[in-house]
């Protein structure tokens, strides 16, 4: 097979890039290791920044997002028994975020690819990017008993943190920056009315908690748990009890509980790989960087990579201008690191760190007190949360 752009990974990054390129007459093939059902079974992001929503519209896959997604003009931070609102719209001069699940967005992207006749090959095993330093890189993969080859102009690694793309770059050509946090998030999805129409991020001495949602009938809650905890250790009842204990009394009293329809634990990690290009392989999204979910930046950081790559590839094919491709890594990383800083800061502000000293805890309390005493500090939080410009 032959294509202009070979894309590894059929998550949101890979599908969005493929769709955007298609609309500009640039062809691509997406290789996804898992089945479509498996990809759609993963419950992940819920908050999209407005720049991401704009990119979905440009990709002509935003109809359902615009119909069913909820515009959120603010969220709450709960601490010491009270909750205080962050007025995103007021603080940013009119910006907001869209609450729309990654599962739904990925489903829309699959349908968009299908409608245009885009090629997405599922259950592609043993995908390998090859000859990356040459002008004719290619991909090989196995499908059943057959080994296939795809010749490409460029290969884009959109295969997430555990993918093969980053790992195929020689160790001496890539630098990795990492922080692993000493806790994870236990998440529960339940068909119950959300306790609050807007998200509540809660700081509590027993640990962080988050009240989020997918719709006004579908709730998503998280609590901070020790890294060694397993899902089996947490019955629904224990989860609800612990969640309530970490929320202000009025919120806890209003909480409607029900059976979990999904329950999983995600470890928290900050990670960046530099540079995001090796020869004719370009990394995008979780393949190159990971943030702890506290600032809702992960998918949104992936979106800015895709925006830069999309424009760089269009400039290459339509204007014979390679400056976008040459500048991609530097440009993407500049924004990636701002997302890293914000996610690390939100995580540090709101979680309980087992090793923290009394001094650390006073600083954390002061950081929060300062935030709600300064419109400028709140505006800084808000501008980062709604997404810095691409
Ligand atoms: P993905 O989604 O991991 O997709 C990568 C795809 O590549 C496939 N793959 C391979 N395919 C072929 N060959 C191989 N060797 C392959 N290896 C892997 C995988 O099967 C998969 O389909 O990466 P992508 O597209 O870059 O998207 C990134 C986002 O998924 C991620 O950043 C967000 O989910 C992070 N995140 C959040 N981001 C936000 O912006 N807002 C949020 O509110 C938010 N909440 C979250 C989150 C992530 C969470 N978890 C579980 C990590 C909440 C949670 C709990
Ligand atoms: C979610 O709804 O899954 C979600 C929302 C906000 C976050 C992280 C996750 O910061």
mmCIF file of C-alpha atoms in Angstrom, residues 60 63 110-118:
data_model
loop_
_atom_site.group_PDB
_atom_site.id
_atom_site.type_symbol
_atom_site.label_atom_id
_atom_site.label_comp_id
_atom_site.label_asym_id
_atom_site.label_seq_id
_atom_site.Cartn_x
_atom_site.Cartn_y
_atom_site.Cartn_z
ATOM 1 C CA UNK A 60 -16.906 18.582 10.164
ATOM 2 C CA UNK A 63 -22.657 18.342 14.916
ATOM 3 C CA UNK A 110 -14.913 7.213 13.432
ATOM 4 C CA UNK A 111 -18.235 8.065 11.790
ATOM 5 C CA UNK A 112 -16.671 11.080 10.079
ATOM 6 C CA UNK A 113 -13.845 8.903 8.701
ATOM 7 C CA UNK A 114 -16.366 6.331 7.502
ATOM 8 C CA UNK A 115 -18.544 8.915 5.746
ATOM 9 C CA UNK A 116 -15.594 10.234 3.745
ATOM 10 C CA UNK A 117 -14.299 6.747 2.975
ATOM 11 C CA UNK A 118 -11.162 7.187 5.093
#
